[in-house]
C-alpha positions as a Markdown table, in Angstrom:
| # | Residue | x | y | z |
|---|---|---|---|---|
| 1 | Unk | 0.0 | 0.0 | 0.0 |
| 2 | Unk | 1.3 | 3.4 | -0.9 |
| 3 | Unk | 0.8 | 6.7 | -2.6 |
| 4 | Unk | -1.6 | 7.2 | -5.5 |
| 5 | Unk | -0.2 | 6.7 | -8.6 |
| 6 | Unk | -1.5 | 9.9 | -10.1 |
| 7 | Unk | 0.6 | 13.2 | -9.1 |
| 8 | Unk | -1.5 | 15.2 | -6.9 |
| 9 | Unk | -0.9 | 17.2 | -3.7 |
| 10 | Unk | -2.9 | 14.9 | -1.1 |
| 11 | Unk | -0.4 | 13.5 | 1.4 |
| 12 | Unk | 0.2 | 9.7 | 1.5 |
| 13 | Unk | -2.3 | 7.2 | 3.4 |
| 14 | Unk | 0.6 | 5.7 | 4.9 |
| 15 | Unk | 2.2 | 9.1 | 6.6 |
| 16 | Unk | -1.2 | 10.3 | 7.8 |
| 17 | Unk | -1.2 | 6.7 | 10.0 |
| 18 | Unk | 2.1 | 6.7 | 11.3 |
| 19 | Unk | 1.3 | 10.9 | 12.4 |
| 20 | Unk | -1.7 | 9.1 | 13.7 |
| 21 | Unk | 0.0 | 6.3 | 15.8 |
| 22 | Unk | 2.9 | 8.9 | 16.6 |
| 23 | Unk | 0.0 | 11.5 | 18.5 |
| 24 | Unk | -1.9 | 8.5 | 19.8 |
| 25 | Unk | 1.5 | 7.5 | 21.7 |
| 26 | Unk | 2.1 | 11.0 | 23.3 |
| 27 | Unk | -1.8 | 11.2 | 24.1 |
| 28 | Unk | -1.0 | 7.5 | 25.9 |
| 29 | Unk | 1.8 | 8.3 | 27.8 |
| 30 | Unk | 0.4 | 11.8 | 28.5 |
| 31 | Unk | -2.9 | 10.5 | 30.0 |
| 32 | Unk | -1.1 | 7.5 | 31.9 |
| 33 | Unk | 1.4 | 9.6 | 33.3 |
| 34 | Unk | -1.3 | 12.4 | 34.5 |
| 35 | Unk | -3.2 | 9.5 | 36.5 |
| 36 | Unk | -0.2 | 8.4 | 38.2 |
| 37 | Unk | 0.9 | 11.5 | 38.9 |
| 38 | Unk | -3.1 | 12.6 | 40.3 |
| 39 | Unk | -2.6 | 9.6 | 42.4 |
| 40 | Unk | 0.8 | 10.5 | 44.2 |
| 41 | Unk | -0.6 | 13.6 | 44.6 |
| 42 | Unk | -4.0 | 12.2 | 46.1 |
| 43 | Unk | -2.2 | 9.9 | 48.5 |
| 44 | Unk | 0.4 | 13.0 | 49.7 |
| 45 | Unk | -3.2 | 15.0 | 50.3 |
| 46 | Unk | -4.2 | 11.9 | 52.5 |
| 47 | Unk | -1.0 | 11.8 | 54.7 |
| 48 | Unk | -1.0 | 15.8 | 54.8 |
| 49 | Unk | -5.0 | 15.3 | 56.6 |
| 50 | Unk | -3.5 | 12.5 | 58.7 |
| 51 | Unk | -0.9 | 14.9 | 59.7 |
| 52 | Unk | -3.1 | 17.5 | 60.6 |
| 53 | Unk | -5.8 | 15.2 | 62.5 |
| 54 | Unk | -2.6 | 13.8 | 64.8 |
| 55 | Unk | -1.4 | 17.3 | 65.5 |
| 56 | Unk | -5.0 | 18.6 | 66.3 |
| 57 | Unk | -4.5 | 16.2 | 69.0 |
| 58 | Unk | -1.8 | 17.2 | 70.1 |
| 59 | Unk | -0.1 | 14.2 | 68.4 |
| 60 | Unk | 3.6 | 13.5 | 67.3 |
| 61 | Unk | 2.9 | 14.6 | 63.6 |
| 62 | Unk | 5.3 | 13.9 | 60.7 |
| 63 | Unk | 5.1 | 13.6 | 56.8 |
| 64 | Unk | 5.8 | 10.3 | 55.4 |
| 65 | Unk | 5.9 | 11.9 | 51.6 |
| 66 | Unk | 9.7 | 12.3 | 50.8 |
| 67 | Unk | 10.5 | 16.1 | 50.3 |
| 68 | Unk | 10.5 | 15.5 | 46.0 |
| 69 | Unk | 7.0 | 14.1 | 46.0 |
| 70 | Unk | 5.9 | 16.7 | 49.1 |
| 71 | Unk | 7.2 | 20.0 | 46.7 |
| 72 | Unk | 6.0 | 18.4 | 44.0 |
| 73 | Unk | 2.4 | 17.9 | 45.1 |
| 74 | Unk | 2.2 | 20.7 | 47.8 |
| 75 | Unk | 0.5 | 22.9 | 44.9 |
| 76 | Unk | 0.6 | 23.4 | 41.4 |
| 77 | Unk | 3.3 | 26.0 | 40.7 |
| 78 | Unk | 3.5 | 25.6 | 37.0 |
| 79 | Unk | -0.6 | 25.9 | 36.5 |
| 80 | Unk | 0.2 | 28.4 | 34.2 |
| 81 | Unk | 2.8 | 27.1 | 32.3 |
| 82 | Unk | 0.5 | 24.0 | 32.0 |
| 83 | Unk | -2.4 | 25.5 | 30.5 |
| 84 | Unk | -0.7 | 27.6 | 28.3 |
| 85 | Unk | 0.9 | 23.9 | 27.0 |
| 86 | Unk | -2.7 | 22.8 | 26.9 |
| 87 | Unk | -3.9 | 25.6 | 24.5 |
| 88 | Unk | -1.1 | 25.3 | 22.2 |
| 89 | Unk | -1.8 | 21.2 | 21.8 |
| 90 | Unk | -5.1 | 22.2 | 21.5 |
| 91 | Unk | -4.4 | 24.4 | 18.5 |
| 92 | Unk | -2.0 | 22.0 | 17.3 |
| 93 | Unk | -4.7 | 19.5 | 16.8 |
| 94 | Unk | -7.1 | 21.7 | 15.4 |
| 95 | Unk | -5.0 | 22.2 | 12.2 |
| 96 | Unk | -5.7 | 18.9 | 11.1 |
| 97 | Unk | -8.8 | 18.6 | 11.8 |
| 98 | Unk | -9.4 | 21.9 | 9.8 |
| 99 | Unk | -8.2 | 20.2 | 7.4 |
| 100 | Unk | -9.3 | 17.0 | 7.2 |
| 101 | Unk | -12.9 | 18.9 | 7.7 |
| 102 | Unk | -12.1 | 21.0 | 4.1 |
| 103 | Unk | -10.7 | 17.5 | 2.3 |
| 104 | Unk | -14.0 | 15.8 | 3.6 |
| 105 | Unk | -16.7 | 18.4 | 1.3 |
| 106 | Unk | -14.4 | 17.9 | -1.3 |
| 107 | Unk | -16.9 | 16.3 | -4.1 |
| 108 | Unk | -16.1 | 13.1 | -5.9 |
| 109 | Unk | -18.1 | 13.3 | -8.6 |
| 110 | Unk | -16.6 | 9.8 | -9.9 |
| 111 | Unk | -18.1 | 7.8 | -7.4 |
| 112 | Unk | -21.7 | 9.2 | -7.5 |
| 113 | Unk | -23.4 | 10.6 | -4.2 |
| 114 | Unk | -22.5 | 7.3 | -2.1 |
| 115 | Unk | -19.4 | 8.9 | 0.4 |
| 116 | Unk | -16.6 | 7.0 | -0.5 |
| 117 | Unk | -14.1 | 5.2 | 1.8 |
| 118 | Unk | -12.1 | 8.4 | 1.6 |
| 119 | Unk | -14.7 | 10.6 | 2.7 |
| 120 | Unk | -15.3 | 8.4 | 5.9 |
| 121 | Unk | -11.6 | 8.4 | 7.0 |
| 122 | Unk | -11.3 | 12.0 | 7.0 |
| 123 | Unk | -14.4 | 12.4 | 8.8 |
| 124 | Unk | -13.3 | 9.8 | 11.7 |
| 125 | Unk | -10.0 | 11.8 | 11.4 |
| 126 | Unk | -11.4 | 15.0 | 12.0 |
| 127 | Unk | -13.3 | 14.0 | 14.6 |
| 128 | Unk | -10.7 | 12.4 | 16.6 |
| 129 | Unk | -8.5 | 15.5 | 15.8 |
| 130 | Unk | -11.3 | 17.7 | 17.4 |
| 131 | Unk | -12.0 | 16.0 | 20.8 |
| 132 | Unk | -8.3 | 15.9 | 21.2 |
| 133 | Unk | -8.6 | 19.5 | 20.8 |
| 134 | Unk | -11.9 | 19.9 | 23.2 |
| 135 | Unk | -10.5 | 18.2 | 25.9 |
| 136 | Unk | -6.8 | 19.9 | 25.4 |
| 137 | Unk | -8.9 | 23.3 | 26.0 |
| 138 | Unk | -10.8 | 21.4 | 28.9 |
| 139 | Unk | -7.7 | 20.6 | 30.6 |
| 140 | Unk | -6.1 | 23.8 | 30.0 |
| 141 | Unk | -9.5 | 25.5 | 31.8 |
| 142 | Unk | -8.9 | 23.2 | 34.8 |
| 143 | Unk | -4.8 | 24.1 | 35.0 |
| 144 | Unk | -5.7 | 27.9 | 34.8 |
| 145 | Unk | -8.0 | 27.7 | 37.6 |
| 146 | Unk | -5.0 | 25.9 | 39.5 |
| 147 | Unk | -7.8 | 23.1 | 41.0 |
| 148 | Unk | -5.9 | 21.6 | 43.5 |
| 149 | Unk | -7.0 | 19.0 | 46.4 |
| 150 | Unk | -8.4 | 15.8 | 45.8 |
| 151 | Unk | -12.1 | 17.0 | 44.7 |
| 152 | Unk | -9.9 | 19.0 | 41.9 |
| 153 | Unk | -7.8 | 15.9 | 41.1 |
| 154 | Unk | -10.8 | 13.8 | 40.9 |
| 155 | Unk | -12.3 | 16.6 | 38.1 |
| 156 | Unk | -9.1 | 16.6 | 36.5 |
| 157 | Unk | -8.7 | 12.7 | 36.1 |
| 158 | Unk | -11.4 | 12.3 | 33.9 |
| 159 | Unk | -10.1 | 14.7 | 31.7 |
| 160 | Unk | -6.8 | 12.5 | 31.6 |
| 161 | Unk | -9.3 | 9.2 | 30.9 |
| 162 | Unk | -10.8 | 11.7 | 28.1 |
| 163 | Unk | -7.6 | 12.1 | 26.5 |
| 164 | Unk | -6.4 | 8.3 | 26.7 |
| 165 | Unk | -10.1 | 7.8 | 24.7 |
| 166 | Unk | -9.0 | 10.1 | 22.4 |
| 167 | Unk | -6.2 | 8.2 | 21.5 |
| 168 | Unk | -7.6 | 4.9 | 20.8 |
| 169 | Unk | -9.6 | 7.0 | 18.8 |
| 170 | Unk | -7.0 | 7.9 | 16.8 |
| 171 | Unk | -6.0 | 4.8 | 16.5 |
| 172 | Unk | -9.2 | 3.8 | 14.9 |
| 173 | Unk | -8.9 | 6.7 | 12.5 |
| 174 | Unk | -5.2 | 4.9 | 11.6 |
| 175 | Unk | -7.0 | 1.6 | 11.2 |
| 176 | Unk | -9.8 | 3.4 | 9.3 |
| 177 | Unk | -6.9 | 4.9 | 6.8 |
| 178 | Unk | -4.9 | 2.0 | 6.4 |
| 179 | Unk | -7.3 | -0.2 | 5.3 |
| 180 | Unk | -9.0 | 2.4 | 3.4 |
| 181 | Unk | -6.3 | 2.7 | 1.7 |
| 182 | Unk | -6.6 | 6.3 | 1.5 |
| 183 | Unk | -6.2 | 9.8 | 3.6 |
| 184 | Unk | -7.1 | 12.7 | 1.4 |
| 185 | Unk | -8.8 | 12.6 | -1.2 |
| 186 | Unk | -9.0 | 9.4 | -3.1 |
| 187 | Unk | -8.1 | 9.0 | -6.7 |
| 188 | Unk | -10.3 | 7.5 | -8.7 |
| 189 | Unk | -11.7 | 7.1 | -12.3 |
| 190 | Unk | -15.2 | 6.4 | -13.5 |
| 191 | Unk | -14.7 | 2.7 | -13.5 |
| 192 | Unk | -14.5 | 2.5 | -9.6 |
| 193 | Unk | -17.4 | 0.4 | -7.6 |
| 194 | Unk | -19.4 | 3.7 | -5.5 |
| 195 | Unk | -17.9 | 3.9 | -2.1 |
| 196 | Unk | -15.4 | 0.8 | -2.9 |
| 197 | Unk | -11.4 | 0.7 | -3.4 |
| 198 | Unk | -9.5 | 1.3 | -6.5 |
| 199 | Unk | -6.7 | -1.5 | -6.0 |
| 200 | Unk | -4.7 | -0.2 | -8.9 |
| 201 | Unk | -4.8 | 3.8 | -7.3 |
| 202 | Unk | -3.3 | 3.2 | -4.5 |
């Protein structure tokens, strides 16, 4: 499976899958990594209301969190920094789906009014591309507000679960492409089956 034959401007089926898997491995690792990290930072909250119940009572009180995970946690210094990373991924992931939105109303008159495979595969594209982008500008709402404590963390965790959805999304959309056999715009001549795949195009 490859490029279309023809010379034309749309991209290769191929690179649009490996972009695919490529973003649906950072979204991964980005919404593992955010659960673990909610759940040190959960477990430090629960030690820090121990702490403060023993002392209340005039308790020995001490923090078992070791001084990185207790600076780490104690508040979110770099709320800022984080939702301005948040909008920027969010923009990031709009381009795509701007365009993949434009290629989708492109017409193919050769096939007849049926949407061809083409026409689904950018659709399921750009809509993976734009809840990436929704819940990038979700979770950069959340960071600005700097939510902290574990009613915050418990908001914010589902936005991480949002973003691990989104990336199995995309890597339906990859599936969707590489069987397809197409990403833009498919090339075809009058002889192709309505909504079926030209073999010899691509």
């Amino acid at each position: 499976m490859g490029c279309c034959e023809r010379s034309c401007c749309w991209p290769c089926c191929n690179v649009c899958a490996m972009i695919m898997l490529a973003v649906t491995f950072c979204l991964l690792v980005w919404g593992t990594s955010g659960l673990l990290w909610l759940s040190i930072n959960n477990d430090h909250i629960g030690l820090q209301k121990a702490s403060l119940k023993q002392s209340n009572l005039g308790e020995f009180t001490f923090d078992k969190c070791p001084p990185s995970i207790k600076s780490f946690c104690d508040k979110w210094e770099s709320a800022g920094k984080g939702a301005l990373a948040m909008i920027i991924i969010a923009i990031i992931a709009l381009v795509p789906a701007a365009i993949f939105a434009v290629l989708f109303f492109i017409p193919e008159d050769s096939c007849g009014p049926a949407p061809t495979n083409g026409m689904i595969a950018t659709l399921g594209a750009f809509l993976c591309e734009a809840i990436v982008a929704f819940l990038c500008f979700v979770i950069a709402i959340q960071y600005a507000k700097g939510t902290d404590g574990a009613r915050g963390n418990a908001v914010l965790s589902l936005n991480y679960i949002g973003v691990i959805i989104a990336g199995i999304l995309m890597v339906i959309a990859a599936a969707i492409h590489l069987t397809f056999g197409t990403c833009a715009k498919d090339v075809r001549d009058g002889s192709s089956d309505i909504g079926g795949d030209n073999s010899g195009k691509v």
